[in-house]
């Protein structure tokens, strides 16, 4: 608008001089201009509107003072100018000072015309005859030299400053609009659901923010430069002071700079929040992605652990399962550590006031739960397998001991046990083997069974009970053998008396069912038995319970006497037999 005013008015003093009235009212000067009436109505309205918008609101509220220099004009032009001002002036008009035409005829006409149309203008108008009259209303220091004042005024400089101020104001407005649009776009942005899109969005918004920051820096530099130019006017000389119009420009620039600074601060605050949210969103997407990867690994480990049996049917199988379990635990260690670190990272995000706390906390809980489940299940499975290994080792020990015992019982020759020395040797072997049962802690299997019964499978329980039953059976056999051998070793064996074989009439003669009492072989035996009897007991052969006579086919019958430990005597007839029958009877000799 200032350019329009300059183009239409064609003079150095066609804009406000920047002066103020005695009460601080802004002064607008309409200089002499013969073609003023030819200025289009729209241009005139734009100019006066712009001029009234320059002063501050406080100054404008006082009211404007218009000074019209029409000393070289005629009344008709004066009347037209007053009528245009009365109709189009947009501000609060306090006073209109008119320097009437100086020519005699035009002055007379203007006096008459003004008196006739004074009430038509509806504003306070003072017709002045000279500059001295003007100075009585406005101080000379607030008027330019053309009006007899001392106010320095350069119209081109005024236009330059006003243009710069207007450009800066437009820059500030445009920058504020750009920041507002960008802020609205940021507020309406939906956060992506994956890492890549979040990174792209963060990069795009950061680049846009950087560009706007550059625009802000340029605007600040422009305003700072303009403010320096305005202040240079006061630095030209010590006595120079800025006129009110220049002060108004300075105030305007300072206000725009303050507005720009406030806009920048507000935008930076909003950007910091938005940028933090984008960074937290990226952290969340990374956290969710890592969570999914760790969760898949943990689920796979849990499936492998579940698929690993905790039941073995032998020592080798249990040892293999323990080895597989240990391998799985070593394989799971990095994943478990990663899960714990990821849960700690989630805790840190929560402590940093992350906006997605409700999404992060359950995932941390889930990671810790699955990790603990794996560790607990693994420890439980290890414990069960370790107990199972002890059970199987105990079963193997029992079975091995039983097999060794059965072999020992079977390897003891019956004929060897007939002598005291042989019986004592066999008894020693039996006692040593029974002591080995204590050394190998065979009874520990029953304790393990009772202690671990809850965690053992039915098959293992059955195997344990079977082994324990076998152990009891073998121990019972050993106890019987021990009793028999101890009884035999405790007997005092008498020397075997040589006897002559009884003649028989024929080798094919069947054996006698009852041996005769008067044979030559038996008489000495009976006589010896009666000689060794001090208590008057009947002969030994008279007692059927103490007499054992056996004869094999084609064998020779021999009678042997043994003394019992109770003080009596036993008549044992040992018959010569074949090797096969002797071997068969050995198994029946000692229980």
XYZ file of C-alpha atoms in Angstrom:
591
model
C 0.000 0.000 0.000
C 2.872 2.356 0.625
C 4.005 1.762 -2.952
C 0.544 2.671 -4.227
C 0.567 5.822 -2.149
C 3.985 6.814 -3.468
C 2.990 6.121 -7.059
C -0.217 8.116 -6.847
C 1.014 11.044 -4.824
C 4.315 11.721 -6.675
C 5.981 13.744 -3.945
C 8.461 13.367 -1.149
C 5.900 14.194 1.522
C 2.979 12.023 0.573
C 2.983 9.789 3.671
C 2.809 10.435 7.393
C 5.686 12.462 8.684
C 5.772 10.340 11.809
C 4.974 13.255 14.084
C 2.637 13.252 17.045
C 0.205 15.759 18.418
C 0.467 17.246 21.855
C -1.607 14.391 23.278
C 0.339 11.767 21.282
C -2.148 11.510 18.460
C -0.545 10.259 15.192
C -0.293 12.907 12.408
C -1.046 12.147 8.758
C -0.096 14.814 6.194
C -1.837 15.286 2.878
C 0.691 17.385 0.945
C -0.106 19.625 -1.964
C -1.110 17.528 -4.924
C -3.183 18.978 -7.722
C -4.299 15.565 -8.997
C -5.434 14.264 -5.643
C -9.024 14.083 -6.814
C -7.950 11.764 -9.622
C -6.694 9.048 -7.253
C -9.118 6.097 -7.508
C -11.360 5.578 -4.554
C -10.054 2.054 -3.927
C -6.440 3.210 -3.893
C -7.240 6.033 -1.538
C -9.075 3.690 0.831
C -6.174 1.215 0.795
C -3.657 3.950 1.564
C -5.521 5.521 4.482
C -6.317 2.066 5.844
C -2.659 1.143 5.763
C -1.558 4.434 7.319
C -4.000 4.060 10.179
C -2.750 0.496 10.827
C 0.862 1.578 11.374
C 0.600 3.228 14.820
C 0.149 1.139 17.908
C -3.300 0.459 19.247
C -2.751 2.833 22.130
C -1.763 5.687 19.814
C -4.549 4.923 17.346
C -7.118 4.936 20.135
C -6.279 8.602 20.863
C -7.378 9.597 17.392
C -5.581 10.746 14.248
C -4.754 14.328 13.252
C -4.847 15.094 9.539
C -2.933 18.053 8.159
C -3.996 19.106 4.622
C -1.784 21.557 2.755
C -4.076 23.229 0.183
C -2.433 26.627 -0.019
C -2.013 26.376 -3.798
C -5.267 24.634 -4.423
C -8.835 25.827 -4.862
C -11.932 25.424 -2.765
C -13.502 22.800 -4.941
C -10.516 20.496 -4.445
C -10.529 21.189 -0.738
C -14.211 20.325 -0.511
C -13.728 17.121 -2.504
C -10.822 16.035 -0.307
C -12.777 16.688 2.885
C -15.774 14.804 1.563
C -13.573 11.784 0.625
C -11.901 11.768 4.035
C -15.230 12.022 5.851
C -16.586 9.040 3.949
C -13.535 6.743 3.661
C -11.316 7.368 6.686
C -11.295 4.077 8.634
C -9.795 5.217 11.933
C -10.688 7.419 14.822
C -10.370 10.943 13.442
C -9.696 13.548 16.129
C -9.002 16.702 14.100
C -8.546 17.922 10.527
C -6.265 20.938 10.059
C -6.607 22.576 6.612
C -4.227 25.196 5.261
C -6.743 27.041 3.082
C -5.900 28.368 -0.400
C -3.618 31.394 -0.192
C -4.931 33.233 -3.237
C -7.375 35.949 -2.308
C -10.287 34.838 -4.432
C -10.010 31.173 -3.494
C -9.620 32.072 0.165
C -12.854 34.100 0.078
C -14.682 31.306 -1.658
C -13.342 28.736 0.794
C -14.509 30.859 3.750
C -17.992 31.096 2.351
C -18.100 27.472 1.244
C -16.786 26.128 4.516
C -19.409 28.043 6.493
C -22.130 26.708 4.249
C -21.017 23.014 4.284
C -19.363 22.769 7.674
C -22.052 20.567 9.142
C -22.042 18.229 6.154
C -18.573 16.854 6.892
C -19.468 15.585 10.420
C -15.917 15.927 11.707
C -13.904 18.574 13.458
C -12.279 20.800 10.855
C -10.108 23.844 11.488
C -9.360 26.178 8.578
C -5.900 27.724 8.979
C -4.648 30.841 7.224
C -0.914 30.340 7.788
C 1.779 28.067 9.145
C 1.873 30.037 12.358
C -1.751 29.085 12.912
C -0.754 25.439 12.304
C 2.065 25.683 14.818
C -0.410 26.686 17.452
C -2.020 23.247 17.110
C 1.027 21.122 16.349
C 4.534 21.575 17.676
C 7.152 22.443 15.034
C 9.259 19.472 16.104
C 6.465 17.166 14.905
C 6.199 18.806 11.469
C 8.439 18.540 8.433
C 10.340 21.429 6.991
C 7.710 21.972 4.256
C 5.321 22.872 7.052
C 7.785 25.036 8.914
C 8.880 22.253 11.284
C 12.200 20.664 12.201
C 11.323 16.979 11.876
C 13.724 15.175 9.532
C 11.872 13.014 7.145
C 13.072 11.042 4.105
C 10.231 9.633 2.130
C 12.331 7.029 0.241
C 13.847 5.836 3.480
C 10.426 5.632 5.042
C 9.206 3.510 2.139
C 12.277 1.306 2.356
C 11.802 0.733 6.077
C 8.094 0.150 5.759
C 8.627 -2.293 2.906
C 11.214 -4.159 4.945
C 8.938 -4.209 7.954
C 6.048 -5.473 5.863
C 8.200 -8.156 4.257
C 9.436 -9.268 7.645
C 5.894 -9.323 8.968
C 4.870 -11.442 5.992
C 7.831 -13.758 6.598
C 6.856 -14.166 10.217
C 3.269 -14.883 9.227
C 4.281 -17.383 6.537
C 6.703 -19.119 8.865
C 4.087 -19.335 11.598
C 1.620 -20.823 9.115
C 4.173 -23.392 7.956
C 4.903 -24.367 11.539
C 1.211 -24.607 12.282
C 0.553 -26.816 9.256
C 3.506 -29.023 10.106
C 2.390 -29.261 13.710
C -1.129 -30.236 12.613
C 0.329 -32.891 10.307
C 2.441 -34.258 13.140
C -0.532 -34.356 15.486
C -2.594 -36.288 12.946
C 0.170 -38.771 12.120
C -0.599 -42.412 12.889
C 2.338 -44.312 14.323
C 3.527 -47.242 12.151
C 3.468 -50.831 13.319
C 6.878 -51.963 12.104
C 10.466 -50.887 12.513
C 11.166 -49.887 8.898
C 8.139 -47.615 8.488
C 8.824 -46.008 11.861
C 12.410 -45.283 10.841
C 11.244 -43.748 7.557
C 8.651 -41.601 9.297
C 11.154 -40.422 11.892
C 13.660 -39.520 9.165
C 11.049 -37.644 7.102
C 9.772 -35.647 10.053
C 13.301 -34.873 11.218
C 14.254 -33.581 7.756
C 11.126 -31.429 7.633
C 11.883 -30.054 11.064
C 15.435 -29.232 9.995
C 14.139 -27.306 6.968
C 11.721 -25.330 9.108
C 14.503 -24.564 11.541
C 16.484 -23.137 8.641
C 13.477 -21.001 7.669
C 13.229 -19.762 11.226
C 16.910 -18.875 11.273
C 16.541 -16.901 8.054
C 13.513 -15.053 9.419
C 15.339 -14.239 12.634
C 18.334 -13.022 10.661
C 16.067 -10.839 8.501
C 14.374 -9.282 11.508
C 17.643 -8.753 13.352
C 19.153 -7.015 10.304
C 16.116 -4.780 9.880
C 16.159 -3.820 13.543
C 19.823 -2.904 13.238
C 19.130 -0.655 10.235
C 16.416 1.185 12.120
C 18.655 1.698 15.132
C 21.432 3.047 12.912
C 19.397 6.191 12.383
C 19.796 7.058 16.044
C 23.522 6.335 15.930
C 24.288 8.820 13.140
C 24.812 11.626 15.598
C 24.629 12.162 19.289
C 21.669 14.555 19.067
C 19.675 12.503 16.588
C 16.598 10.827 17.900
C 14.216 8.519 16.183
C 10.954 10.117 15.256
C 7.760 8.475 16.480
C 7.277 6.734 13.144
C 10.759 5.208 13.296
C 10.182 4.273 16.912
C 6.973 2.603 15.760
C 8.906 0.654 13.133
C 11.433 -0.415 15.729
C 8.680 -1.448 18.082
C 6.967 -3.391 15.307
C 10.135 -5.263 14.372
C 10.887 -6.066 17.987
C 7.338 -7.319 18.450
C 7.627 -9.504 15.332
C 10.937 -10.885 16.549
C 9.385 -11.677 19.907
C 6.433 -13.293 18.158
C 8.800 -15.339 16.006
C 10.758 -16.390 19.051
C 7.585 -17.446 20.862
C 6.468 -19.359 17.795
C 9.817 -21.111 17.596
C 9.754 -22.018 21.282
C 6.232 -23.348 21.079
C 7.071 -25.350 17.986
C 10.253 -26.736 19.547
C 8.319 -27.843 22.588
C 5.783 -29.581 20.397
C 8.523 -31.059 18.226
C 10.402 -32.393 21.240
C 7.283 -34.200 22.386
C 6.565 -35.509 18.911
C 10.172 -36.517 18.312
C 10.279 -38.270 21.677
C 7.105 -40.129 20.796
C 8.569 -41.201 17.440
C 11.750 -42.374 19.140
C 9.720 -44.226 21.746
C 7.636 -45.718 18.951
C 10.826 -46.919 17.256
C 12.042 -48.324 20.585
C 8.698 -50.068 21.003
C 8.821 -51.575 17.504
C 12.367 -52.822 18.134
C 11.255 -54.201 21.493
C 8.262 -55.947 19.938
C 10.369 -57.384 17.125
C 13.009 -58.691 19.528
C 10.247 -60.004 21.790
C 8.749 -62.025 18.952
C 12.143 -63.481 18.048
C 12.988 -64.392 21.632
C 9.498 -65.781 22.229
C 9.793 -68.053 19.190
C 13.154 -69.327 20.441
C 11.776 -69.899 23.935
C 8.737 -71.739 22.598
C 11.024 -73.931 20.483
C 13.140 -74.711 23.539
C 10.033 -75.526 25.557
C 8.835 -77.881 22.803
C 12.231 -79.588 22.747
C 12.194 -79.883 26.529
C 8.671 -81.260 26.534
C 9.593 -83.779 23.844
C 12.557 -85.016 25.862
C 11.463 -88.033 27.896
C 12.094 -88.097 31.629
C 11.693 -91.875 31.805
C 14.447 -94.339 30.962
C 14.309 -98.125 31.000
C 17.986 -98.649 31.749
C 21.107 -96.879 32.958
C 22.419 -96.218 29.454
C 19.122 -94.706 28.354
C 18.884 -92.443 31.403
C 22.484 -91.310 30.968
C 21.718 -90.528 27.326
C 18.653 -88.498 28.335
C 20.679 -86.577 30.927
C 23.312 -85.827 28.308
C 20.639 -84.642 25.872
C 19.085 -82.495 28.590
C 22.434 -80.928 29.435
C 23.036 -80.207 25.753
C 19.601 -78.578 25.508
C 20.309 -76.444 28.607
C 23.618 -75.274 27.144
C 21.868 -74.492 23.878
C 19.155 -72.563 25.729
C 21.571 -70.496 27.811
C 22.098 -67.679 25.213
C 18.367 -67.462 24.565
C 17.571 -67.309 28.278
C 20.183 -64.597 28.788
C 18.770 -62.663 25.839
C 15.274 -62.979 27.282
C 16.432 -61.637 30.651
C 18.300 -58.743 29.023
C 15.272 -57.959 26.877
C 13.036 -57.948 29.938
C 15.480 -55.577 31.659
C 15.383 -53.350 28.580
C 11.606 -53.314 28.855
C 11.898 -52.293 32.513
C 14.141 -49.411 31.475
C 11.581 -48.284 28.906
C 8.903 -48.362 31.577
C 11.057 -46.366 33.992
C 11.701 -43.757 31.270
C 7.959 -42.957 31.156
C 7.370 -44.661 27.835
C 3.934 -44.001 26.402
C 3.328 -47.726 25.737
C 3.827 -49.005 29.288
C 0.650 -51.098 29.087
C 2.070 -52.913 26.061
C 5.631 -53.363 27.351
C 4.946 -54.619 30.884
C 2.961 -57.779 29.877
C 5.711 -58.751 27.425
C 8.360 -58.444 30.141
C 6.211 -60.616 32.405
C 5.751 -63.166 29.610
C 9.490 -63.379 28.898
C 10.298 -63.950 32.539
C 7.480 -66.482 32.926
C 8.555 -68.597 29.953
C 12.214 -68.410 31.023
C 11.312 -69.481 34.551
C 9.077 -72.264 33.211
C 11.917 -73.588 31.089
C 14.403 -73.428 33.963
C 11.967 -75.017 36.429
C 10.890 -77.746 34.026
C 14.505 -78.423 33.106
C 15.531 -78.656 36.749
C 12.572 -80.880 37.493
C 13.363 -83.147 34.565
C 17.027 -83.276 35.611
C 15.994 -84.196 39.148
C 13.655 -86.934 37.939
C 16.254 -88.350 35.570
C 18.938 -88.209 38.275
C 16.687 -90.107 40.675
C 15.791 -92.520 37.921
C 19.507 -93.048 37.267
C 20.072 -93.863 40.930
C 17.170 -96.315 40.828
C 18.448 -98.050 37.687
C 21.966 -98.223 39.088
C 20.499 -99.754 42.244
C 18.502 -102.251 40.190
C 21.618 -103.229 38.239
C 23.606 -103.657 41.456
C 20.905 -105.872 42.916
C 20.635 -107.967 39.776
C 24.398 -108.321 39.506
C 24.640 -109.308 43.181
C 21.834 -111.807 42.778
C 23.431 -113.341 39.705
C 26.793 -113.536 41.460
C 25.099 -115.099 44.478
C 23.297 -117.695 42.417
C 26.560 -118.536 40.696
C 28.297 -118.846 44.069
C 25.615 -121.170 45.422
C 25.775 -123.286 42.302
C 29.579 -123.448 42.318
C 29.879 -124.841 45.869
C 30.533 -128.624 45.473
C 28.393 -130.842 47.686
C 31.145 -133.376 48.398
C 33.420 -130.579 49.516
C 30.860 -129.442 52.075
C 30.808 -132.954 53.707
C 34.029 -132.240 55.520
C 34.309 -129.737 58.327
C 37.034 -127.857 56.505
C 35.005 -127.698 53.304
C 31.877 -126.608 55.156
C 33.766 -123.906 56.991
C 35.336 -122.681 53.737
C 31.931 -122.578 52.039
C 30.472 -120.842 55.091
C 33.219 -118.222 54.895
C 32.413 -117.593 51.220
C 28.753 -117.260 52.087
C 29.419 -114.788 54.905
C 31.781 -112.710 52.766
C 29.230 -112.542 50.003
C 26.536 -111.502 52.458
C 28.852 -108.772 53.732
C 29.311 -107.549 50.141
C 25.598 -106.853 50.076
C 26.105 -104.320 52.843
C 29.156 -102.835 51.155
C 27.287 -102.356 47.889
C 24.380 -100.828 49.794
C 21.797 -103.070 48.181
C 19.215 -102.081 50.755
C 19.544 -98.503 49.510
C 17.330 -99.448 46.565
C 14.357 -99.867 48.880
C 15.065 -96.501 50.479
C 15.299 -94.867 47.058
C 12.055 -96.500 46.067
C 10.282 -95.216 49.156
C 11.837 -91.764 48.802
C 11.235 -91.270 45.065
C 8.018 -93.246 44.698
C 6.011 -90.130 43.881
C 8.135 -89.187 40.849
C 8.741 -92.693 39.504
C 6.788 -94.188 36.634
C 4.805 -97.389 36.997
C 7.289 -99.351 34.874
C 10.228 -98.282 37.040
C 8.261 -99.087 40.189
C 7.527 -102.542 38.828
C 11.207 -103.116 38.006
C 12.228 -101.971 41.477
C 9.740 -104.291 43.168
C 10.840 -107.153 40.940
C 14.510 -106.558 41.809
C 13.697 -106.301 45.515
C 11.714 -109.566 45.367
C 14.613 -111.280 43.651
C 16.971 -109.881 46.282
C 14.782 -111.261 49.043
C 14.655 -114.665 47.360
C 18.412 -114.856 46.903
C 19.032 -113.651 50.445
C 16.648 -116.319 51.717
C 18.577 -118.942 49.761
C 21.797 -117.692 51.289
C 20.323 -117.756 54.751
C 19.265 -121.374 54.326
C 22.641 -122.286 52.901
C 24.304 -120.409 55.765
C 22.290 -122.319 58.354
C 23.062 -125.663 56.752
C 26.750 -124.975 56.395
C 26.977 -123.708 59.929
C 25.320 -126.896 61.202
C 27.671 -129.053 59.207
C 30.749 -127.112 60.250
C 29.737 -127.393 63.896
C 29.682 -131.269 63.867
C 32.664 -133.164 65.218
C 33.373 -135.730 62.573
C 34.767 -139.181 63.692
C 37.314 -140.974 61.547
C 35.852 -143.320 59.001
C 36.300 -146.973 59.975
C 37.319 -149.329 57.181
C 34.907 -152.204 56.682
C 34.933 -155.224 54.483
C 32.301 -155.591 51.829
C 29.508 -158.065 52.551
C 29.677 -161.083 50.335
C 26.675 -161.759 48.216
C 25.651 -165.020 46.673
C 25.086 -163.532 43.307
C 25.729 -160.044 41.735
C 22.240 -160.160 40.242
C 20.607 -160.760 43.609
C 18.184 -157.960 44.394
C 19.101 -155.783 47.338
C 17.607 -156.557 50.658
C 14.910 -154.233 51.844
C 15.969 -154.637 55.475
C 19.597 -155.390 56.265
C 20.033 -158.400 58.574
C 20.916 -157.664 62.114
C 23.513 -160.489 62.398
C 25.876 -159.802 59.540
C 29.550 -159.914 60.140
C 30.011 -156.362 59.078
C 27.313 -154.923 61.316
C 28.320 -156.730 64.473
C 31.565 -154.903 64.875
C 29.801 -151.665 64.100
C 27.080 -152.369 66.588
C 29.604 -153.468 69.118
C 31.570 -150.255 68.669
C 28.398 -148.234 68.966
C 27.423 -150.044 72.190
C 30.864 -149.531 73.581
C 30.625 -145.767 72.944
C 27.214 -145.541 74.622
C 27.374 -144.656 78.327
C 23.729 -143.950 79.026
C 22.258 -147.327 78.132
C 20.621 -146.068 74.927
C 19.527 -148.591 72.333
C 21.754 -149.213 69.403
C 21.813 -146.663 66.663
C 20.578 -149.019 64.003
C 17.433 -149.636 66.032
C 16.416 -146.004 65.478
C 14.979 -145.656 61.959
C 15.283 -141.837 62.068
C 19.033 -142.040 62.621
C 19.661 -144.615 59.966
C 20.145 -143.924 56.281
C 20.926 -146.830 54.007
C 20.972 -146.298 50.222
C 22.150 -148.512 47.437
C 22.589 -147.766 43.763
C 22.425 -150.296 40.971
C 25.612 -152.348 40.810
C 27.038 -150.424 43.772
C 28.744 -151.622 46.885
C 27.070 -150.802 50.180
C 29.307 -149.234 52.889
C 28.286 -148.297 56.398
C 29.920 -145.292 58.149
C 29.380 -144.012 61.680
C 29.343 -140.302 62.611
C 28.860 -138.829 66.050
C 26.250 -136.159 66.524
C 26.980 -132.962 68.306
C 24.296 -133.754 70.850
C 26.339 -136.675 72.130
C 24.541 -139.433 70.244
C 25.680 -141.302 67.154
C 24.445 -141.617 63.622
C 24.730 -144.659 61.442
C 25.223 -143.541 57.845
C 25.535 -146.050 55.064
C 27.322 -144.574 52.057
C 26.840 -146.546 48.884
C 29.175 -146.447 45.974
C 27.257 -144.881 43.095
C 27.737 -143.862 39.548
C 29.021 -140.327 38.784
C 25.652 -139.276 37.379
C 23.627 -140.304 40.400
C 26.235 -138.755 42.679
C 26.022 -135.468 40.859
C 22.245 -135.506 41.124
C 22.338 -136.121 44.822
C 24.842 -133.354 45.427
C 22.216 -130.846 44.572
C 19.976 -132.305 47.246
C 22.642 -132.680 49.888
C 22.741 -129.089 51.124
C 19.649 -126.880 50.904
